[in-house]
Amino acid sequence: MEIDLSKARATVRELSEALEALDGTVVDEAPTRAGRSQRTKVSRTLQRLAHLGDRASVEVMDAYYVFKDRDEPAE
């Protein structure tokens, strides 16, 4: 049996690249249109990162259940 984690690895790569891009970002706290726009973008990006983390977890669990179903003998 071959364990296929390619989806999870692709998601983790996407997550890693997005984390690197956002890491160290200086947030403009000014009450200006540009500041609000940047904060909105950062907020949405952080939500997307959380989603990618959840998706990677689900993809790993999918692989686990495929493995578990094959590993356990049928009753």
mmCIF file of N, CA, C and O in Angstrom:
data_model
loop_
_atom_site.group_PDB
_atom_site.id
_atom_site.type_symbol
_atom_site.label_atom_id
_atom_site.label_comp_id
_atom_site.label_asym_id
_atom_site.label_seq_id
_atom_site.Cartn_x
_atom_site.Cartn_y
_atom_site.Cartn_z
ATOM 1 N N MET A 1 0.837 -1.179 0.000
ATOM 2 C CA MET A 1 0.000 0.000 0.000
ATOM 3 C C MET A 1 0.880 1.240 0.000
ATOM 4 O O MET A 1 1.837 1.330 0.757
ATOM 5 N N GLU A 2 0.549 2.152 -0.851
ATOM 6 C CA GLU A 2 1.288 3.417 -0.919
ATOM 7 C C GLU A 2 0.437 4.515 -0.283
ATOM 8 O O GLU A 2 -0.728 4.691 -0.621
ATOM 9 N N ILE A 3 1.037 5.235 0.649
ATOM 10 C CA ILE A 3 0.333 6.344 1.311
ATOM 11 C C ILE A 3 0.497 7.586 0.447
ATOM 12 O O ILE A 3 1.614 7.989 0.130
ATOM 13 N N ASP A 4 -0.616 8.178 0.053
ATOM 14 C CA ASP A 4 -0.595 9.356 -0.812
ATOM 15 C C ASP A 4 -0.903 10.616 0.003
ATOM 16 O O ASP A 4 -2.039 10.838 0.417
ATOM 17 N N LEU A 5 0.123 11.390 0.248
ATOM 18 C CA LEU A 5 -0.030 12.649 0.981
ATOM 19 C C LEU A 5 0.245 13.853 0.079
ATOM 20 O O LEU A 5 0.534 14.945 0.563
ATOM 21 N N SER A 6 0.129 13.670 -1.216
ATOM 22 C CA SER A 6 0.468 14.739 -2.154
ATOM 23 C C SER A 6 -0.424 15.968 -1.984
ATOM 24 O O SER A 6 0.061 17.101 -2.072
ATOM 25 N N LYS A 7 -1.718 15.761 -1.730
ATOM 26 C CA LYS A 7 -2.615 16.905 -1.514
ATOM 27 C C LYS A 7 -2.207 17.681 -0.270
ATOM 28 O O LYS A 7 -2.147 18.911 -0.286
ATOM 29 N N ALA A 8 -1.937 16.958 0.806
ATOM 30 C CA ALA A 8 -1.547 17.609 2.063
ATOM 31 C C ALA A 8 -0.219 18.353 1.893
ATOM 32 O O ALA A 8 -0.064 19.476 2.384
ATOM 33 N N ARG A 9 0.725 17.742 1.185
ATOM 34 C CA ARG A 9 2.011 18.394 0.969
ATOM 35 C C ARG A 9 1.854 19.659 0.136
ATOM 36 O O ARG A 9 2.495 20.680 0.417
ATOM 37 N N ALA A 10 0.996 19.631 -0.875
ATOM 38 C CA ALA A 10 0.759 20.818 -1.707
ATOM 39 C C ALA A 10 0.116 21.923 -0.876
ATOM 40 O O ALA A 10 0.485 23.104 -0.990
ATOM 41 N N THR A 11 -0.813 21.553 -0.019
ATOM 42 C CA THR A 11 -1.468 22.542 0.849
ATOM 43 C C THR A 11 -0.467 23.139 1.827
ATOM 44 O O THR A 11 -0.457 24.357 2.054
ATOM 45 N N VAL A 12 0.376 22.303 2.395
ATOM 46 C CA VAL A 12 1.384 22.787 3.343
ATOM 47 C C VAL A 12 2.384 23.711 2.645
ATOM 48 O O VAL A 12 2.794 24.732 3.201
ATOM 49 N N ARG A 13 2.733 23.389 1.408
ATOM 50 C CA ARG A 13 3.620 24.273 0.636
ATOM 51 C C ARG A 13 2.960 25.640 0.424
ATOM 52 O O ARG A 13 3.590 26.678 0.610
ATOM 53 N N GLU A 14 1.683 25.606 0.041
ATOM 54 C CA GLU A 14 0.945 26.853 -0.160
ATOM 55 C C GLU A 14 0.869 27.651 1.137
ATOM 56 O O GLU A 14 1.075 28.867 1.149
ATOM 57 N N LEU A 15 0.614 26.973 2.241
ATOM 58 C CA LEU A 15 0.554 27.613 3.551
ATOM 59 C C LEU A 15 1.907 28.206 3.913
ATOM 60 O O LEU A 15 2.000 29.358 4.356
ATOM 61 N N SER A 16 2.959 27.454 3.708
ATOM 62 C CA SER A 16 4.300 27.918 4.040
ATOM 63 C C SER A 16 4.679 29.169 3.250
ATOM 64 O O SER A 16 5.222 30.133 3.807
ATOM 65 N N GLU A 17 4.380 29.157 1.957
ATOM 66 C CA GLU A 17 4.695 30.322 1.122
ATOM 67 C C GLU A 17 3.916 31.550 1.571
ATOM 68 O O GLU A 17 4.461 32.658 1.629
ATOM 69 N N ALA A 18 2.653 31.367 1.907
ATOM 70 C CA ALA A 18 1.833 32.492 2.359
ATOM 71 C C ALA A 18 2.304 33.003 3.721
ATOM 72 O O ALA A 18 2.307 34.212 3.968
ATOM 73 N N LEU A 19 2.723 32.081 4.593
ATOM 74 C CA LEU A 19 3.251 32.493 5.901
ATOM 75 C C LEU A 19 4.522 33.321 5.736
ATOM 76 O O LEU A 19 4.698 34.352 6.393
ATOM 77 N N GLU A 20 5.403 32.855 4.853
ATOM 78 C CA GLU A 20 6.641 33.588 4.613
ATOM 79 C C GLU A 20 6.357 34.976 4.055
ATOM 80 O O GLU A 20 7.012 35.950 4.430
ATOM 81 N N ALA A 21 5.381 35.074 3.171
ATOM 82 C CA ALA A 21 5.041 36.369 2.571
ATOM 83 C C ALA A 21 4.472 37.334 3.605
ATOM 84 O O ALA A 21 4.745 38.537 3.554
ATOM 85 N N LEU A 22 3.707 36.823 4.555
ATOM 86 C CA LEU A 22 3.061 37.693 5.547
ATOM 87 C C LEU A 22 3.956 37.981 6.746
ATOM 88 O O LEU A 22 3.822 39.029 7.381
ATOM 89 N N ASP A 23 4.872 37.077 7.039
ATOM 90 C CA ASP A 23 5.742 37.217 8.211
ATOM 91 C C ASP A 23 6.524 38.521 8.150
ATOM 92 O O ASP A 23 7.131 38.851 7.136
ATOM 93 N N GLY A 24 6.472 39.271 9.228
ATOM 94 C CA GLY A 24 7.219 40.520 9.313
ATOM 95 C C GLY A 24 6.483 41.724 8.743
ATOM 96 O O GLY A 24 7.030 42.827 8.720
ATOM 97 N N THR A 25 5.257 41.525 8.278
ATOM 98 C CA THR A 25 4.479 42.636 7.737
ATOM 99 C C THR A 25 4.235 43.674 8.824
ATOM 100 O O THR A 25 3.849 43.340 9.942
ATOM 101 N N VAL A 26 4.479 44.906 8.498
ATOM 102 C CA VAL A 26 4.199 46.006 9.418
ATOM 103 C C VAL A 26 2.809 46.543 9.075
ATOM 104 O O VAL A 26 2.555 46.955 7.953
ATOM 105 N N VAL A 27 1.923 46.502 10.059
ATOM 106 C CA VAL A 27 0.541 46.892 9.832
ATOM 107 C C VAL A 27 0.383 48.388 10.052
ATOM 108 O O VAL A 27 0.825 48.934 11.059
ATOM 109 N N ASP A 28 -0.245 49.037 9.097
ATOM 110 C CA ASP A 28 -0.534 50.467 9.167
ATOM 111 C C ASP A 28 -1.765 50.658 10.050
ATOM 112 O O ASP A 28 -2.864 50.266 9.689
ATOM 113 N N GLU A 29 -1.564 51.227 11.231
ATOM 114 C CA GLU A 29 -2.655 51.401 12.181
ATOM 115 C C GLU A 29 -3.359 52.751 12.045
ATOM 116 O O GLU A 29 -4.240 53.075 12.838
ATOM 117 N N ALA A 30 -2.985 53.518 11.058
ATOM 118 C CA ALA A 30 -3.604 54.832 10.855
ATOM 119 C C ALA A 30 -5.065 54.661 10.420
ATOM 120 O O ALA A 30 -5.398 53.743 9.687
ATOM 121 N N PRO A 31 -5.935 55.567 10.882
ATOM 122 C CA PRO A 31 -7.355 55.481 10.515
ATOM 123 C C PRO A 31 -7.630 56.051 9.118
ATOM 124 O O PRO A 31 -8.546 56.842 8.920
ATOM 125 N N THR A 32 -6.823 55.649 8.172
ATOM 126 C CA THR A 32 -6.968 56.135 6.799
ATOM 127 C C THR A 32 -7.537 55.014 5.934
ATOM 128 O O THR A 32 -7.582 53.848 6.334
ATOM 129 N N ARG A 33 -7.936 55.379 4.734
ATOM 130 C CA ARG A 33 -8.461 54.382 3.806
ATOM 131 C C ARG A 33 -7.397 53.335 3.488
ATOM 132 O O ARG A 33 -7.676 52.140 3.442
ATOM 133 N N ALA A 34 -6.181 53.769 3.280
ATOM 134 C CA ALA A 34 -5.092 52.835 2.974
ATOM 135 C C ALA A 34 -4.825 51.904 4.162
ATOM 136 O O ALA A 34 -4.592 50.706 3.974
ATOM 137 N N GLY A 35 -4.857 52.466 5.367
ATOM 138 C CA GLY A 35 -4.648 51.653 6.565
ATOM 139 C C GLY A 35 -5.737 50.611 6.734
ATOM 140 O O GLY A 35 -5.455 49.439 7.027
ATOM 141 N N ARG A 36 -6.980 51.032 6.561
ATOM 142 C CA ARG A 36 -8.100 50.089 6.673
ATOM 143 C C ARG A 36 -8.004 49.006 5.604
ATOM 144 O O ARG A 36 -8.259 47.834 5.867
ATOM 145 N N SER A 37 -7.636 49.404 4.409
ATOM 146 C CA SER A 37 -7.505 48.446 3.315
ATOM 147 C C SER A 37 -6.429 47.410 3.621
ATOM 148 O O SER A 37 -6.637 46.206 3.407
ATOM 149 N N GLN A 38 -5.293 47.868 4.125
ATOM 150 C CA GLN A 38 -4.219 46.932 4.450
ATOM 151 C C GLN A 38 -4.631 46.000 5.591
ATOM 152 O O GLN A 38 -4.371 44.801 5.539
ATOM 153 N N ARG A 39 -5.286 46.542 6.622
ATOM 154 C CA ARG A 39 -5.713 45.710 7.744
ATOM 155 C C ARG A 39 -6.737 44.664 7.293
ATOM 156 O O ARG A 39 -6.713 43.517 7.737
ATOM 157 N N THR A 40 -7.614 45.054 6.392
ATOM 158 C CA THR A 40 -8.596 44.103 5.849
ATOM 159 C C THR A 40 -7.890 42.997 5.090
ATOM 160 O O THR A 40 -8.213 41.808 5.236
ATOM 161 N N LYS A 41 -6.909 43.382 4.291
ATOM 162 C CA LYS A 41 -6.154 42.387 3.518
ATOM 163 C C LYS A 41 -5.412 41.426 4.452
ATOM 164 O O LYS A 41 -5.434 40.212 4.241
ATOM 165 N N VAL A 42 -4.787 41.957 5.497
ATOM 166 C CA VAL A 42 -4.068 41.114 6.454
ATOM 167 C C VAL A 42 -5.046 40.185 7.171
ATOM 168 O O VAL A 42 -4.779 38.988 7.339
ATOM 169 N N SER A 43 -6.188 40.714 7.568
ATOM 170 C CA SER A 43 -7.195 39.905 8.244
ATOM 171 C C SER A 43 -7.663 38.756 7.362
ATOM 172 O O SER A 43 -7.748 37.598 7.802
ATOM 173 N N ARG A 44 -7.955 39.045 6.115
ATOM 174 C CA ARG A 44 -8.398 38.000 5.188
ATOM 175 C C ARG A 44 -7.295 36.983 4.928
ATOM 176 O O ARG A 44 -7.554 35.788 4.808
ATOM 177 N N THR A 45 -6.076 37.457 4.847
ATOM 178 C CA THR A 45 -4.945 36.545 4.638
ATOM 179 C C THR A 45 -4.785 35.613 5.830
ATOM 180 O O THR A 45 -4.565 34.405 5.661
ATOM 181 N N LEU A 46 -4.911 36.142 7.039
ATOM 182 C CA LEU A 46 -4.802 35.305 8.232
ATOM 183 C C LEU A 46 -5.922 34.275 8.285
ATOM 184 O O LEU A 46 -5.684 33.110 8.651
ATOM 185 N N GLN A 47 -7.128 34.668 7.885
ATOM 186 C CA GLN A 47 -8.231 33.705 7.833
ATOM 187 C C GLN A 47 -7.929 32.613 6.808
ATOM 188 O O GLN A 47 -8.198 31.434 7.046
ATOM 189 N N ARG A 48 -7.376 33.005 5.676
ATOM 190 C CA ARG A 48 -7.011 32.042 4.631
ATOM 191 C C ARG A 48 -5.934 31.078 5.134
ATOM 192 O O ARG A 48 -5.986 29.874 4.864
ATOM 193 N N LEU A 49 -4.967 31.600 5.892
ATOM 194 C CA LEU A 49 -3.914 30.749 6.448
ATOM 195 C C LEU A 49 -4.499 29.732 7.421
ATOM 196 O O LEU A 49 -4.104 28.555 7.410
ATOM 197 N N ALA A 50 -5.428 30.176 8.254
ATOM 198 C CA ALA A 50 -6.081 29.247 9.183
ATOM 199 C C ALA A 50 -6.833 28.173 8.408
ATOM 200 O O ALA A 50 -6.796 26.985 8.765
ATOM 201 N N HIS A 51 -7.499 28.571 7.341
ATOM 202 C CA HIS A 51 -8.224 27.620 6.503
ATOM 203 C C HIS A 51 -7.263 26.594 5.883
ATOM 204 O O HIS A 51 -7.559 25.395 5.862
ATOM 205 N N LEU A 52 -6.129 27.064 5.393
ATOM 206 C CA LEU A 52 -5.152 26.150 4.798
ATOM 207 C C LEU A 52 -4.629 25.153 5.833
ATOM 208 O O LEU A 52 -4.427 23.977 5.520
ATOM 209 N N GLY A 53 -4.415 25.626 7.055
ATOM 210 C CA GLY A 53 -3.986 24.717 8.125
ATOM 211 C C GLY A 53 -5.033 23.652 8.398
ATOM 212 O O GLY A 53 -4.718 22.465 8.551
ATOM 213 N N ASP A 54 -6.296 24.074 8.454
ATOM 214 C CA ASP A 54 -7.387 23.120 8.661
ATOM 215 C C ASP A 54 -7.477 22.132 7.499
ATOM 216 O O ASP A 54 -7.679 20.938 7.702
ATOM 217 N N ARG A 55 -7.334 22.651 6.281
ATOM 218 C CA ARG A 55 -7.433 21.791 5.101
ATOM 219 C C ARG A 55 -6.315 20.750 5.096
ATOM 220 O O ARG A 55 -6.545 19.575 4.792
ATOM 221 N N ALA A 56 -5.097 21.160 5.451
ATOM 222 C CA ALA A 56 -3.980 20.207 5.508
ATOM 223 C C ALA A 56 -4.267 19.120 6.540
ATOM 224 O O ALA A 56 -4.012 17.932 6.293
ATOM 225 N N SER A 57 -4.818 19.513 7.659
ATOM 226 C CA SER A 57 -5.164 18.546 8.701
ATOM 227 C C SER A 57 -6.196 17.539 8.202
ATOM 228 O O SER A 57 -6.061 16.329 8.421
ATOM 229 N N VAL A 58 -7.205 18.019 7.519
ATOM 230 C CA VAL A 58 -8.240 17.133 6.975
ATOM 231 C C VAL A 58 -7.642 16.191 5.932
ATOM 232 O O VAL A 58 -7.969 14.991 5.899
ATOM 233 N N GLU A 59 -6.755 16.702 5.099
ATOM 234 C CA GLU A 59 -6.140 15.861 4.069
ATOM 235 C C GLU A 59 -5.273 14.766 4.683
ATOM 236 O O GLU A 59 -5.257 13.630 4.196
ATOM 237 N N VAL A 60 -4.589 15.072 5.768
ATOM 238 C CA VAL A 60 -3.800 14.046 6.465
ATOM 239 C C VAL A 60 -4.740 13.014 7.088
ATOM 240 O O VAL A 60 -4.497 11.803 7.001
ATOM 241 N N MET A 61 -5.823 13.476 7.691
ATOM 242 C CA MET A 61 -6.781 12.538 8.288
ATOM 243 C C MET A 61 -7.439 11.661 7.224
ATOM 244 O O MET A 61 -7.707 10.488 7.469
ATOM 245 N N ASP A 62 -7.690 12.211 6.035
ATOM 246 C CA ASP A 62 -8.220 11.392 4.942
ATOM 247 C C ASP A 62 -7.264 10.245 4.633
ATOM 248 O O ASP A 62 -7.701 9.102 4.469
ATOM 249 N N ALA A 63 -5.974 10.551 4.567
ATOM 250 C CA ALA A 63 -4.980 9.509 4.308
ATOM 251 C C ALA A 63 -4.954 8.498 5.449
ATOM 252 O O ALA A 63 -4.824 7.286 5.219
ATOM 253 N N TYR A 64 -5.113 8.993 6.669
ATOM 254 C CA TYR A 64 -5.138 8.094 7.831
ATOM 255 C C TYR A 64 -6.310 7.115 7.735
ATOM 256 O O TYR A 64 -6.143 5.916 7.959
ATOM 257 N N TYR A 65 -7.487 7.619 7.401
ATOM 258 C CA TYR A 65 -8.657 6.747 7.334
ATOM 259 C C TYR A 65 -8.552 5.734 6.197
ATOM 260 O O TYR A 65 -9.001 4.593 6.337
ATOM 261 N N VAL A 66 -7.958 6.118 5.078
ATOM 262 C CA VAL A 66 -7.726 5.164 3.998
ATOM 263 C C VAL A 66 -6.780 4.064 4.496
ATOM 264 O O VAL A 66 -7.015 2.868 4.278
ATOM 265 N N PHE A 67 -5.729 4.472 5.204
ATOM 266 C CA PHE A 67 -4.784 3.508 5.753
ATOM 267 C C PHE A 67 -5.464 2.615 6.781
ATOM 268 O O PHE A 67 -5.312 1.394 6.774
ATOM 269 N N LYS A 68 -6.215 3.224 7.675
ATOM 270 C CA LYS A 68 -6.872 2.479 8.755
ATOM 271 C C LYS A 68 -7.853 1.446 8.186
ATOM 272 O O LYS A 68 -7.895 0.316 8.642
ATOM 273 N N ASP A 69 -8.634 1.861 7.176
ATOM 274 C CA ASP A 69 -9.595 0.936 6.576
ATOM 275 C C ASP A 69 -8.892 -0.252 5.945
ATOM 276 O O ASP A 69 -9.394 -1.374 5.994
ATOM 277 N N ARG A 70 -7.751 -0.036 5.342
ATOM 278 C CA ARG A 70 -7.008 -1.138 4.708
ATOM 279 C C ARG A 70 -6.256 -1.976 5.732
ATOM 280 O O ARG A 70 -6.009 -3.150 5.506
ATOM 281 N N ASP A 71 -5.863 -1.343 6.829
ATOM 282 C CA ASP A 71 -5.074 -2.035 7.841
ATOM 283 C C ASP A 71 -5.914 -2.967 8.713
ATOM 284 O O ASP A 71 -5.438 -4.003 9.160
ATOM 285 N N GLU A 72 -7.155 -2.581 8.964
ATOM 286 C CA GLU A 72 -8.024 -3.396 9.815
ATOM 287 C C GLU A 72 -8.686 -4.501 9.001
ATOM 288 O O GLU A 72 -9.239 -4.236 7.931
ATOM 289 N N PRO A 73 -8.626 -5.711 9.487
ATOM 290 C CA PRO A 73 -9.269 -6.799 8.741
ATOM 291 C C PRO A 73 -10.783 -6.649 8.770
ATOM 292 O O PRO A 73 -11.364 -6.145 9.718
ATOM 293 N N ALA A 74 -11.416 -7.077 7.696
ATOM 294 C CA ALA A 74 -12.873 -7.015 7.608
ATOM 295 C C ALA A 74 -13.474 -8.015 8.576
ATOM 296 O O ALA A 74 -12.982 -9.119 8.750
ATOM 297 N N GLU A 75 -14.569 -7.625 9.180
ATOM 298 C CA GLU A 75 -15.219 -8.526 10.150
ATOM 299 C C GLU A 75 -16.336 -9.301 9.517
ATOM 300 O O GLU A 75 -16.931 -9.031 8.585
#
